[in-house]
């Protein structure tokens, strides 16, 4: 779908015009800090709202954050300049900072525990990349792990050969989700022809229960949303206010990772209740072959990042004992 260029430009100009006000305003009556949180991620605003509510609670109302939904296609350079606090899908901006694409890489992690291990290894590198854009990372929020829908039961890799696979999301295509399956013999097709489909959202999954007979949890990737604060705004705050934001970010992150674990378990039950054959995971040989097929895209990412990319993969794989 083509975007309305005029409308996009109007919104961006409005953002730029609002910059002096939206960064940080202080009440003249008291020392109330009012910050604006711009969410550029339309699939998981709940984490950003939880953060905003928790900041107000923990600061006893001394710091208040208003949440505003912004079109998700705002350029990274503009977003990082005009947003006091920003909430966005990190892999969307891998073209600006390749390291931000890490969480979307196919078949790097297989569980939430592994995804958290990858985050622990990569977090200092994320911080360094964001610092180049005067941002500070306050919290991460995982997507629902990417799963596989199909019109047939997947018993072996041979079942994927010749199957019709539509193009996935912008994030997925850049990361290599589609190419992983193409290497195993799947073929590009339109949505109307789809025999296999990748999905990473609860709403989409419930819709797909009407179109596909089989669901397989492959944990292809669990892309991360970031919530960051402008360094200029952060440094303008008192030590107590900074502490509230850091502590709230940590609390919200832990709660969002826990929530995703719970939602996936509940979702499996609901999918099965709708008459779909749901598998917790595919046969071990299918997973192993998917990992092998994804490796070229993983290495392509590592090369784009450089020595840091190779170090992250080495340290992570050593941590989860996967060699």
PDB file of C-alpha atoms in Angstrom:
ATOM      1  CA  UNK A   1       0.000   0.000   0.000  1.00  0.00           C
ATOM      2  CA  UNK A   2       1.377   3.417  -0.916  1.00  0.00           C
ATOM      3  CA  UNK A   3       1.659   5.839   1.930  1.00  0.00           C
ATOM      4  CA  UNK A   4       0.129   9.291   1.771  1.00  0.00           C
ATOM      5  CA  UNK A   5       3.269  11.375   1.216  1.00  0.00           C
ATOM      6  CA  UNK A   6       1.585  14.690   1.959  1.00  0.00           C
ATOM      7  CA  UNK A   7       0.113  13.444   5.231  1.00  0.00           C
ATOM      8  CA  UNK A   8       3.441  11.939   6.300  1.00  0.00           C
ATOM      9  CA  UNK A   9       5.250  15.192   5.581  1.00  0.00           C
ATOM     10  CA  UNK A  10       2.628  17.164   7.503  1.00  0.00           C
ATOM     11  CA  UNK A  11       3.048  14.921  10.545  1.00  0.00           C
ATOM     12  CA  UNK A  12       6.828  15.152  10.442  1.00  0.00           C
ATOM     13  CA  UNK A  13       6.726  18.945  10.212  1.00  0.00           C
ATOM     14  CA  UNK A  14       4.342  18.987  13.151  1.00  0.00           C
ATOM     15  CA  UNK A  15       6.761  16.845  15.133  1.00  0.00           C
ATOM     16  CA  UNK A  16       9.678  19.107  14.339  1.00  0.00           C
ATOM     17  CA  UNK A  17       7.666  22.191  15.168  1.00  0.00           C
ATOM     18  CA  UNK A  18       6.703  20.738  18.519  1.00  0.00           C
ATOM     19  CA  UNK A  19      10.272  19.815  19.464  1.00  0.00           C
ATOM     20  CA  UNK A  20      10.996  22.585  22.013  1.00  0.00           C
ATOM     21  CA  UNK A  21       7.759  21.768  23.853  1.00  0.00           C
ATOM     22  CA  UNK A  22       7.671  17.995  23.567  1.00  0.00           C
ATOM     23  CA  UNK A  23      11.120  17.329  24.954  1.00  0.00           C
ATOM     24  CA  UNK A  24      10.495  18.436  28.511  1.00  0.00           C
ATOM     25  CA  UNK A  25       8.238  21.014  30.129  1.00  0.00           C
ATOM     26  CA  UNK A  26       8.253  22.055  33.780  1.00  0.00           C
ATOM     27  CA  UNK A  27       5.208  23.331  35.613  1.00  0.00           C
ATOM     28  CA  UNK A  28       5.594  26.884  36.919  1.00  0.00           C
ATOM     29  CA  UNK A  29       3.567  26.013  40.032  1.00  0.00           C
ATOM     30  CA  UNK A  30       5.624  23.071  41.200  1.00  0.00           C
ATOM     31  CA  UNK A  31       8.502  20.889  40.207  1.00  0.00           C
ATOM     32  CA  UNK A  32       6.327  18.588  38.136  1.00  0.00           C
ATOM     33  CA  UNK A  33       8.112  17.079  35.156  1.00  0.00           C
ATOM     34  CA  UNK A  34       5.925  16.364  32.146  1.00  0.00           C
ATOM     35  CA  UNK A  35       7.526  14.195  29.454  1.00  0.00           C
ATOM     36  CA  UNK A  36       6.113  12.938  26.174  1.00  0.00           C
ATOM     37  CA  UNK A  37       6.509   9.330  25.111  1.00  0.00           C
ATOM     38  CA  UNK A  38       6.095   8.796  21.377  1.00  0.00           C
ATOM     39  CA  UNK A  39       5.244   5.220  20.391  1.00  0.00           C
ATOM     40  CA  UNK A  40       6.248   4.416  16.823  1.00  0.00           C
ATOM     41  CA  UNK A  41       5.256   0.749  17.287  1.00  0.00           C
ATOM     42  CA  UNK A  42       1.591   0.021  16.645  1.00  0.00           C
ATOM     43  CA  UNK A  43       1.577  -3.638  17.725  1.00  0.00           C
ATOM     44  CA  UNK A  44       2.624  -3.421  21.403  1.00  0.00           C
ATOM     45  CA  UNK A  45       1.738  -0.082  22.946  1.00  0.00           C
ATOM     46  CA  UNK A  46       0.779  -1.782  26.215  1.00  0.00           C
ATOM     47  CA  UNK A  47       4.391  -1.927  27.391  1.00  0.00           C
ATOM     48  CA  UNK A  48       4.875   1.781  26.772  1.00  0.00           C
ATOM     49  CA  UNK A  49       1.649   2.596  28.615  1.00  0.00           C
ATOM     50  CA  UNK A  50       2.669   0.419  31.561  1.00  0.00           C
ATOM     51  CA  UNK A  51       5.974   2.285  31.736  1.00  0.00           C
ATOM     52  CA  UNK A  52       4.219   5.665  31.704  1.00  0.00           C
ATOM     53  CA  UNK A  53       1.738   4.652  34.417  1.00  0.00           C
ATOM     54  CA  UNK A  54       4.448   3.123  36.604  1.00  0.00           C
ATOM     55  CA  UNK A  55       6.628   6.250  36.414  1.00  0.00           C
ATOM     56  CA  UNK A  56       3.755   8.394  37.670  1.00  0.00           C
ATOM     57  CA  UNK A  57       3.050   5.915  40.480  1.00  0.00           C
ATOM     58  CA  UNK A  58       6.653   5.490  41.627  1.00  0.00           C
ATOM     59  CA  UNK A  59       7.404   9.214  41.507  1.00  0.00           C
ATOM     60  CA  UNK A  60       4.202  10.017  43.431  1.00  0.00           C
ATOM     61  CA  UNK A  61       3.095  12.118  40.490  1.00  0.00           C
ATOM     62  CA  UNK A  62       6.267  14.209  40.339  1.00  0.00           C
ATOM     63  CA  UNK A  63       7.061  12.844  36.873  1.00  0.00           C
ATOM     64  CA  UNK A  64       4.245  12.300  34.418  1.00  0.00           C
ATOM     65  CA  UNK A  65       4.483  10.826  30.961  1.00  0.00           C
ATOM     66  CA  UNK A  66       1.922  11.283  28.226  1.00  0.00           C
ATOM     67  CA  UNK A  67       1.770   8.636  25.503  1.00  0.00           C
ATOM     68  CA  UNK A  68       1.224   9.561  21.874  1.00  0.00           C
ATOM     69  CA  UNK A  69       0.984   7.195  18.911  1.00  0.00           C
ATOM     70  CA  UNK A  70       3.122   8.348  15.966  1.00  0.00           C
ATOM     71  CA  UNK A  71       3.235   6.920  12.407  1.00  0.00           C
ATOM     72  CA  UNK A  72       5.797   4.066  12.472  1.00  0.00           C
ATOM     73  CA  UNK A  73       7.614   5.219   9.334  1.00  0.00           C
ATOM     74  CA  UNK A  74       9.195   8.329  10.861  1.00  0.00           C
ATOM     75  CA  UNK A  75      12.927   8.319   9.990  1.00  0.00           C
ATOM     76  CA  UNK A  76      15.239   7.283  12.821  1.00  0.00           C
ATOM     77  CA  UNK A  77      17.249  10.511  12.714  1.00  0.00           C
ATOM     78  CA  UNK A  78      14.115  12.606  13.205  1.00  0.00           C
ATOM     79  CA  UNK A  79      12.636  10.306  15.818  1.00  0.00           C
ATOM     80  CA  UNK A  80      15.777  10.410  17.943  1.00  0.00           C
ATOM     81  CA  UNK A  81      15.832  14.212  17.839  1.00  0.00           C
ATOM     82  CA  UNK A  82      12.191  15.097  18.477  1.00  0.00           C
ATOM     83  CA  UNK A  83      11.162  12.450  21.020  1.00  0.00           C
ATOM     84  CA  UNK A  84      11.838  12.897  24.714  1.00  0.00           C
ATOM     85  CA  UNK A  85      11.074   9.196  25.136  1.00  0.00           C
ATOM     86  CA  UNK A  86      10.619   6.906  22.136  1.00  0.00           C
ATOM     87  CA  UNK A  87       9.139   3.420  21.805  1.00  0.00           C
ATOM     88  CA  UNK A  88       9.877   1.596  18.550  1.00  0.00           C
ATOM     89  CA  UNK A  89      10.718  -1.676  16.831  1.00  0.00           C
ATOM     90  CA  UNK A  90      14.524  -1.793  16.909  1.00  0.00           C
ATOM     91  CA  UNK A  91      15.027  -3.983  13.769  1.00  0.00           C
ATOM     92  CA  UNK A  92      13.048  -1.438  11.718  1.00  0.00           C
ATOM     93  CA  UNK A  93      16.187   0.708  11.832  1.00  0.00           C
ATOM     94  CA  UNK A  94      18.842  -1.890  11.076  1.00  0.00           C
ATOM     95  CA  UNK A  95      19.642   0.073   7.922  1.00  0.00           C
ATOM     96  CA  UNK A  96      20.871   2.914  10.172  1.00  0.00           C
ATOM     97  CA  UNK A  97      22.514   0.789  12.878  1.00  0.00           C
ATOM     98  CA  UNK A  98      22.924  -2.847  11.717  1.00  0.00           C
ATOM     99  CA  UNK A  99      23.237  -4.107  15.283  1.00  0.00           C
ATOM    100  CA  UNK A 100      19.574  -3.197  15.852  1.00  0.00           C
ATOM    101  CA  UNK A 101      18.615  -6.041  13.513  1.00  0.00           C
ATOM    102  CA  UNK A 102      20.061  -8.702  15.824  1.00  0.00           C
ATOM    103  CA  UNK A 103      16.844  -9.739  17.576  1.00  0.00           C
ATOM    104  CA  UNK A 104      15.072 -10.334  14.243  1.00  0.00           C
ATOM    105  CA  UNK A 105      17.691 -12.741  12.853  1.00  0.00           C
ATOM    106  CA  UNK A 106      16.187 -16.154  12.036  1.00  0.00           C
ATOM    107  CA  UNK A 107      16.866 -19.232  14.177  1.00  0.00           C
ATOM    108  CA  UNK A 108      19.407 -17.639  16.524  1.00  0.00           C
ATOM    109  CA  UNK A 109      17.330 -18.293  19.642  1.00  0.00           C
ATOM    110  CA  UNK A 110      14.954 -21.167  20.379  1.00  0.00           C
ATOM    111  CA  UNK A 111      13.354 -20.128  23.699  1.00  0.00           C
ATOM    112  CA  UNK A 112      12.631 -17.024  25.727  1.00  0.00           C
ATOM    113  CA  UNK A 113      15.528 -17.956  28.007  1.00  0.00           C
ATOM    114  CA  UNK A 114      17.883 -17.963  25.031  1.00  0.00           C
ATOM    115  CA  UNK A 115      16.441 -14.680  23.759  1.00  0.00           C
ATOM    116  CA  UNK A 116      17.137 -13.124  27.154  1.00  0.00           C
ATOM    117  CA  UNK A 117      20.675 -14.524  27.069  1.00  0.00           C
ATOM    118  CA  UNK A 118      21.190 -12.898  23.686  1.00  0.00           C
ATOM    119  CA  UNK A 119      19.912  -9.609  25.073  1.00  0.00           C
ATOM    120  CA  UNK A 120      22.329  -9.748  28.020  1.00  0.00           C
ATOM    121  CA  UNK A 121      25.258 -10.280  25.670  1.00  0.00           C
ATOM    122  CA  UNK A 122      24.161  -7.598  23.207  1.00  0.00           C
ATOM    123  CA  UNK A 123      22.924  -4.928  25.603  1.00  0.00           C
ATOM    124  CA  UNK A 124      26.240  -3.033  25.958  1.00  0.00           C
ATOM    125  CA  UNK A 125      26.556  -2.958  22.158  1.00  0.00           C
ATOM    126  CA  UNK A 126      22.994  -1.713  21.800  1.00  0.00           C
ATOM    127  CA  UNK A 127      23.850   1.027  24.275  1.00  0.00           C
ATOM    128  CA  UNK A 128      26.891   2.104  22.295  1.00  0.00           C
ATOM    129  CA  UNK A 129      24.920   2.245  19.043  1.00  0.00           C
ATOM    130  CA  UNK A 130      22.110   4.266  20.615  1.00  0.00           C
ATOM    131  CA  UNK A 131      24.626   6.653  22.200  1.00  0.00           C
ATOM    132  CA  UNK A 132      25.683   7.673  18.682  1.00  0.00           C
ATOM    133  CA  UNK A 133      22.151   9.039  18.311  1.00  0.00           C
ATOM    134  CA  UNK A 134      22.017  10.546  21.804  1.00  0.00           C
ATOM    135  CA  UNK A 135      19.612   7.903  23.090  1.00  0.00           C
ATOM    136  CA  UNK A 136      19.697   5.850  26.290  1.00  0.00           C
ATOM    137  CA  UNK A 137      18.004   2.439  26.455  1.00  0.00           C
ATOM    138  CA  UNK A 138      15.516   2.168  29.313  1.00  0.00           C
ATOM    139  CA  UNK A 139      13.747  -1.100  28.452  1.00  0.00           C
ATOM    140  CA  UNK A 140      13.174  -3.786  25.844  1.00  0.00           C
ATOM    141  CA  UNK A 141       9.943  -5.542  24.959  1.00  0.00           C
ATOM    142  CA  UNK A 142       9.862  -8.798  22.945  1.00  0.00           C
ATOM    143  CA  UNK A 143       7.418  -9.570  20.181  1.00  0.00           C
ATOM    144  CA  UNK A 144       5.456 -12.756  20.258  1.00  0.00           C
ATOM    145  CA  UNK A 145       7.972 -15.269  18.760  1.00  0.00           C
ATOM    146  CA  UNK A 146       7.528 -15.868  15.038  1.00  0.00           C
ATOM    147  CA  UNK A 147       5.597 -19.094  14.401  1.00  0.00           C
ATOM    148  CA  UNK A 148       4.734 -21.102  11.280  1.00  0.00           C
ATOM    149  CA  UNK A 149       1.255 -21.738   9.900  1.00  0.00           C
ATOM    150  CA  UNK A 150       0.645 -24.334   7.192  1.00  0.00           C
ATOM    151  CA  UNK A 151      -2.091 -26.077   5.260  1.00  0.00           C
ATOM    152  CA  UNK A 152      -0.355 -29.421   5.863  1.00  0.00           C
ATOM    153  CA  UNK A 153       1.361 -31.210   8.729  1.00  0.00           C
ATOM    154  CA  UNK A 154       5.132 -30.670   8.806  1.00  0.00           C
ATOM    155  CA  UNK A 155       6.826 -33.990   9.483  1.00  0.00           C
ATOM    156  CA  UNK A 156      10.121 -33.334   7.695  1.00  0.00           C
ATOM    157  CA  UNK A 157      11.980 -30.696   5.719  1.00  0.00           C
ATOM    158  CA  UNK A 158      10.822 -32.418   2.525  1.00  0.00           C
ATOM    159  CA  UNK A 159       7.293 -31.239   3.306  1.00  0.00           C
ATOM    160  CA  UNK A 160       8.424 -27.622   2.821  1.00  0.00           C
ATOM    161  CA  UNK A 161       9.744 -28.177  -0.697  1.00  0.00           C
ATOM    162  CA  UNK A 162       7.611 -26.437  -3.282  1.00  0.00           C
ATOM    163  CA  UNK A 163       5.290 -24.910  -0.667  1.00  0.00           C
ATOM    164  CA  UNK A 164       3.963 -21.427  -1.393  1.00  0.00           C
ATOM    165  CA  UNK A 165       5.357 -18.722   0.928  1.00  0.00           C
ATOM    166  CA  UNK A 166       4.269 -15.050   0.679  1.00  0.00           C
ATOM    167  CA  UNK A 167       6.676 -12.224   1.464  1.00  0.00           C
ATOM    168  CA  UNK A 168       6.725 -11.561   5.195  1.00  0.00           C
ATOM    169  CA  UNK A 169       7.016  -8.219   6.971  1.00  0.00           C
ATOM    170  CA  UNK A 170       9.595  -5.536   6.228  1.00  0.00           C
ATOM    171  CA  UNK A 171      11.518  -6.563   9.333  1.00  0.00           C
ATOM    172  CA  UNK A 172      11.308 -10.242   8.418  1.00  0.00           C
ATOM    173  CA  UNK A 173      12.439  -9.829   4.835  1.00  0.00           C
ATOM    174  CA  UNK A 174      15.431  -7.723   5.843  1.00  0.00           C
ATOM    175  CA  UNK A 175      16.416 -10.260   8.501  1.00  0.00           C
ATOM    176  CA  UNK A 176      16.119 -13.287   6.219  1.00  0.00           C
ATOM    177  CA  UNK A 177      12.941 -15.036   7.359  1.00  0.00           C
ATOM    178  CA  UNK A 178      11.786 -15.730   3.825  1.00  0.00           C
ATOM    179  CA  UNK A 179      15.199 -16.638   2.424  1.00  0.00           C
ATOM    180  CA  UNK A 180      15.623 -19.262   5.158  1.00  0.00           C
ATOM    181  CA  UNK A 181      12.612 -21.149   3.797  1.00  0.00           C
ATOM    182  CA  UNK A 182      13.494 -20.511   0.160  1.00  0.00           C
ATOM    183  CA  UNK A 183      16.799 -22.309   0.737  1.00  0.00           C
ATOM    184  CA  UNK A 184      14.791 -25.325   1.892  1.00  0.00           C
ATOM    185  CA  UNK A 185      12.749 -25.407  -1.298  1.00  0.00           C
ATOM    186  CA  UNK A 186       9.794 -23.131  -0.572  1.00  0.00           C
ATOM    187  CA  UNK A 187       8.720 -20.819  -3.374  1.00  0.00           C
ATOM    188  CA  UNK A 188       7.561 -17.218  -3.415  1.00  0.00           C
ATOM    189  CA  UNK A 189       3.830 -16.790  -3.908  1.00  0.00           C
ATOM    190  CA  UNK A 190       0.959 -14.369  -3.333  1.00  0.00           C
ATOM    191  CA  UNK A 191      -1.014 -14.297  -0.097  1.00  0.00           C
ATOM    192  CA  UNK A 192      -3.966 -15.940  -1.809  1.00  0.00           C
ATOM    193  CA  UNK A 193      -1.762 -18.925  -2.732  1.00  0.00           C
ATOM    194  CA  UNK A 194      -0.122 -19.280   0.699  1.00  0.00           C
ATOM    195  CA  UNK A 195       0.509 -22.809   1.947  1.00  0.00           C
ATOM    196  CA  UNK A 196       2.895 -21.703   4.693  1.00  0.00           C
ATOM    197  CA  UNK A 197       2.886 -18.362   6.513  1.00  0.00           C
ATOM    198  CA  UNK A 198       5.005 -16.734   9.210  1.00  0.00           C
ATOM    199  CA  UNK A 199       3.246 -14.888  12.009  1.00  0.00           C
ATOM    200  CA  UNK A 200       4.366 -12.926  15.065  1.00  0.00           C
ATOM    201  CA  UNK A 201       1.198 -11.418  16.507  1.00  0.00           C
ATOM    202  CA  UNK A 202      -1.749 -12.617  18.582  1.00  0.00           C
ATOM    203  CA  UNK A 203      -4.374 -10.906  16.420  1.00  0.00           C
ATOM    204  CA  UNK A 204      -2.898 -12.327  13.232  1.00  0.00           C
ATOM    205  CA  UNK A 205      -2.663 -15.784  14.758  1.00  0.00           C
ATOM    206  CA  UNK A 206      -6.339 -15.788  15.668  1.00  0.00           C
ATOM    207  CA  UNK A 207      -7.181 -14.743  12.114  1.00  0.00           C
ATOM    208  CA  UNK A 208      -5.010 -17.507  10.677  1.00  0.00           C
ATOM    209  CA  UNK A 209      -6.976 -20.142  12.598  1.00  0.00           C
ATOM    210  CA  UNK A 210      -9.641 -19.617   9.926  1.00  0.00           C
ATOM    211  CA  UNK A 211      -7.210 -20.125   7.038  1.00  0.00           C
ATOM    212  CA  UNK A 212      -4.693 -22.779   8.101  1.00  0.00           C
ATOM    213  CA  UNK A 213      -5.116 -26.211   9.643  1.00  0.00           C
ATOM    214  CA  UNK A 214      -1.690 -26.524  11.293  1.00  0.00           C
ATOM    215  CA  UNK A 215       0.337 -24.320  13.640  1.00  0.00           C
ATOM    216  CA  UNK A 216       3.972 -24.962  14.575  1.00  0.00           C
ATOM    217  CA  UNK A 217       5.981 -23.065  17.181  1.00  0.00           C
ATOM    218  CA  UNK A 218       9.412 -22.676  15.566  1.00  0.00           C
ATOM    219  CA  UNK A 219      10.607 -19.587  17.503  1.00  0.00           C
ATOM    220  CA  UNK A 220      12.042 -18.184  14.291  1.00  0.00           C
ATOM    221  CA  UNK A 221      12.822 -14.896  16.054  1.00  0.00           C
ATOM    222  CA  UNK A 222      11.563 -12.657  18.857  1.00  0.00           C
ATOM    223  CA  UNK A 223      12.258  -9.104  17.631  1.00  0.00           C
ATOM    224  CA  UNK A 224      12.625  -6.407  20.277  1.00  0.00           C
ATOM    225  CA  UNK A 225      10.919  -3.100  20.788  1.00  0.00           C
ATOM    226  CA  UNK A 226      13.094  -0.498  22.489  1.00  0.00           C
ATOM    227  CA  UNK A 227      12.047   2.293  24.810  1.00  0.00           C
ATOM    228  CA  UNK A 228      14.725   4.989  24.890  1.00  0.00           C
ATOM    229  CA  UNK A 229      15.125   8.455  26.327  1.00  0.00           C
ATOM    230  CA  UNK A 230      16.904  11.432  24.807  1.00  0.00           C
ATOM    231  CA  UNK A 231      20.263  11.973  26.502  1.00  0.00           C
ATOM    232  CA  UNK A 232      19.574  15.712  26.631  1.00  0.00           C
ATOM    233  CA  UNK A 233      16.290  15.127  28.456  1.00  0.00           C
ATOM    234  CA  UNK A 234      17.810  12.502  30.765  1.00  0.00           C
ATOM    235  CA  UNK A 235      20.621  14.831  31.800  1.00  0.00           C
ATOM    236  CA  UNK A 236      18.110  17.617  32.497  1.00  0.00           C
ATOM    237  CA  UNK A 237      16.426  15.502  35.173  1.00  0.00           C
ATOM    238  CA  UNK A 238      17.319  15.301  38.837  1.00  0.00           C
ATOM    239  CA  UNK A 239      19.111  12.242  40.193  1.00  0.00           C
ATOM    240  CA  UNK A 240      15.885  11.062  41.835  1.00  0.00           C
ATOM    241  CA  UNK A 241      13.948  11.417  38.581  1.00  0.00           C
ATOM    242  CA  UNK A 242      16.600   9.505  36.653  1.00  0.00           C
ATOM    243  CA  UNK A 243      16.472   6.727  39.225  1.00  0.00           C
ATOM    244  CA  UNK A 244      12.697   6.425  38.795  1.00  0.00           C
ATOM    245  CA  UNK A 245      12.996   6.124  35.006  1.00  0.00           C
ATOM    246  CA  UNK A 246      15.789   3.526  35.168  1.00  0.00           C
ATOM    247  CA  UNK A 247      14.049   1.446  37.841  1.00  0.00           C
ATOM    248  CA  UNK A 248      10.714   1.641  36.041  1.00  0.00           C
ATOM    249  CA  UNK A 249      12.325   0.597  32.784  1.00  0.00           C
ATOM    250  CA  UNK A 250      13.814  -2.458  34.490  1.00  0.00           C
ATOM    251  CA  UNK A 251      10.486  -3.355  36.119  1.00  0.00           C
ATOM    252  CA  UNK A 252       8.502  -2.919  32.906  1.00  0.00           C
ATOM    253  CA  UNK A 253      10.975  -4.965  30.889  1.00  0.00           C
ATOM    254  CA  UNK A 254      10.802  -7.899  33.307  1.00  0.00           C
ATOM    255  CA  UNK A 255       7.006  -7.767  33.340  1.00  0.00           C
ATOM    256  CA  UNK A 256       6.778  -7.687  29.531  1.00  0.00           C
ATOM    257  CA  UNK A 257       9.051 -10.712  29.100  1.00  0.00           C
ATOM    258  CA  UNK A 258       7.032 -12.593  31.720  1.00  0.00           C
ATOM    259  CA  UNK A 259       3.782 -11.562  30.035  1.00  0.00           C
ATOM    260  CA  UNK A 260       4.905 -12.873  26.642  1.00  0.00           C
ATOM    261  CA  UNK A 261       5.694 -16.262  28.139  1.00  0.00           C
ATOM    262  CA  UNK A 262       2.213 -16.423  29.635  1.00  0.00           C
ATOM    263  CA  UNK A 263       0.465 -15.205  26.487  1.00  0.00           C
ATOM    264  CA  UNK A 264       2.146 -17.807  24.296  1.00  0.00           C
ATOM    265  CA  UNK A 265       1.031 -20.603  26.613  1.00  0.00           C
ATOM    266  CA  UNK A 266      -2.542 -19.261  26.632  1.00  0.00           C
ATOM    267  CA  UNK A 267      -2.480 -18.753  22.876  1.00  0.00           C
ATOM    268  CA  UNK A 268      -1.560 -22.396  22.219  1.00  0.00           C
ATOM    269  CA  UNK A 269      -4.653 -23.460  24.132  1.00  0.00           C
ATOM    270  CA  UNK A 270      -6.893 -21.038  22.244  1.00  0.00           C
ATOM    271  CA  UNK A 271      -5.512 -22.075  18.852  1.00  0.00           C
ATOM    272  CA  UNK A 272      -6.153 -25.739  19.645  1.00  0.00           C
ATOM    273  CA  UNK A 273      -9.657 -24.887  20.892  1.00  0.00           C
ATOM    274  CA  UNK A 274     -10.425 -23.433  17.468  1.00  0.00           C
ATOM    275  CA  UNK A 275      -9.770 -26.771  15.822  1.00  0.00           C
ATOM    276  CA  UNK A 276      -6.207 -26.172  14.624  1.00  0.00           C
ATOM    277  CA  UNK A 277      -3.555 -28.839  15.110  1.00  0.00           C
ATOM    278  CA  UNK A 278      -0.958 -27.029  17.227  1.00  0.00           C
ATOM    279  CA  UNK A 279       2.570 -28.358  17.722  1.00  0.00           C
ATOM    280  CA  UNK A 280       4.805 -26.956  20.462  1.00  0.00           C
ATOM    281  CA  UNK A 281       7.742 -27.436  18.111  1.00  0.00           C
ATOM    282  CA  UNK A 282       8.585 -29.257  14.869  1.00  0.00           C
ATOM    283  CA  UNK A 283      10.688 -32.439  14.693  1.00  0.00           C
ATOM    284  CA  UNK A 284      14.282 -31.918  15.858  1.00  0.00           C
ATOM    285  CA  UNK A 285      15.714 -32.499  12.385  1.00  0.00           C
ATOM    286  CA  UNK A 286      13.470 -29.741  10.968  1.00  0.00           C
ATOM    287  CA  UNK A 287      14.744 -27.271  13.580  1.00  0.00           C
ATOM    288  CA  UNK A 288      18.340 -28.247  12.905  1.00  0.00           C
ATOM    289  CA  UNK A 289      17.904 -27.812   9.162  1.00  0.00           C
ATOM    290  CA  UNK A 290      16.205 -24.440   9.632  1.00  0.00           C
ATOM    291  CA  UNK A 291      19.183 -23.277  11.711  1.00  0.00           C
ATOM    292  CA  UNK A 292      21.577 -24.344   8.975  1.00  0.00           C
ATOM    293  CA  UNK A 293      19.477 -22.616   6.312  1.00  0.00           C
ATOM    294  CA  UNK A 294      19.398 -19.380   8.347  1.00  0.00           C
ATOM    295  CA  UNK A 295      23.177 -19.231   8.863  1.00  0.00           C
ATOM    296  CA  UNK A 296      23.974 -17.226   5.680  1.00  0.00           C
ATOM    297  CA  UNK A 297      21.680 -14.416   6.866  1.00  0.00           C
ATOM    298  CA  UNK A 298      23.135 -14.555  10.363  1.00  0.00           C
ATOM    299  CA  UNK A 299      26.668 -14.276   8.988  1.00  0.00           C
ATOM    300  CA  UNK A 300      25.607 -11.489   6.616  1.00  0.00           C
ATOM    301  CA  UNK A 301      24.405  -9.551   9.656  1.00  0.00           C
ATOM    302  CA  UNK A 302      27.650 -10.239  11.537  1.00  0.00           C
ATOM    303  CA  UNK A 303      29.694  -8.940   8.619  1.00  0.00           C
ATOM    304  CA  UNK A 304      27.571  -5.775   8.428  1.00  0.00           C
ATOM    305  CA  UNK A 305      28.243  -5.069  12.105  1.00  0.00           C
ATOM    306  CA  UNK A 306      31.906  -6.051  11.969  1.00  0.00           C
ATOM    307  CA  UNK A 307      34.024  -7.386  14.812  1.00  0.00           C
ATOM    308  CA  UNK A 308      31.324  -6.586  17.369  1.00  0.00           C
ATOM    309  CA  UNK A 309      28.819  -8.721  15.475  1.00  0.00           C
ATOM    310  CA  UNK A 310      31.121 -11.710  15.449  1.00  0.00           C
ATOM    311  CA  UNK A 311      31.906 -11.224  19.142  1.00  0.00           C
ATOM    312  CA  UNK A 312      28.219 -11.099  20.066  1.00  0.00           C
ATOM    313  CA  UNK A 313      27.470 -14.347  18.237  1.00  0.00           C
ATOM    314  CA  UNK A 314      30.503 -16.101  19.704  1.00  0.00           C
ATOM    315  CA  UNK A 315      29.749 -14.999  23.261  1.00  0.00           C
ATOM    316  CA  UNK A 316      26.060 -15.831  22.949  1.00  0.00           C
ATOM    317  CA  UNK A 317      26.581 -19.271  21.449  1.00  0.00           C
ATOM    318  CA  UNK A 318      29.112 -20.073  24.132  1.00  0.00           C
ATOM    319  CA  UNK A 319      26.612 -18.944  26.799  1.00  0.00           C
ATOM    320  CA  UNK A 320      23.846 -21.233  25.500  1.00  0.00           C
ATOM    321  CA  UNK A 321      26.291 -23.990  24.528  1.00  0.00           C
ATOM    322  CA  UNK A 322      25.234 -24.093  20.919  1.00  0.00           C
ATOM    323  CA  UNK A 323      28.106 -24.835  18.539  1.00  0.00           C
TER     324      UNK A 323
END
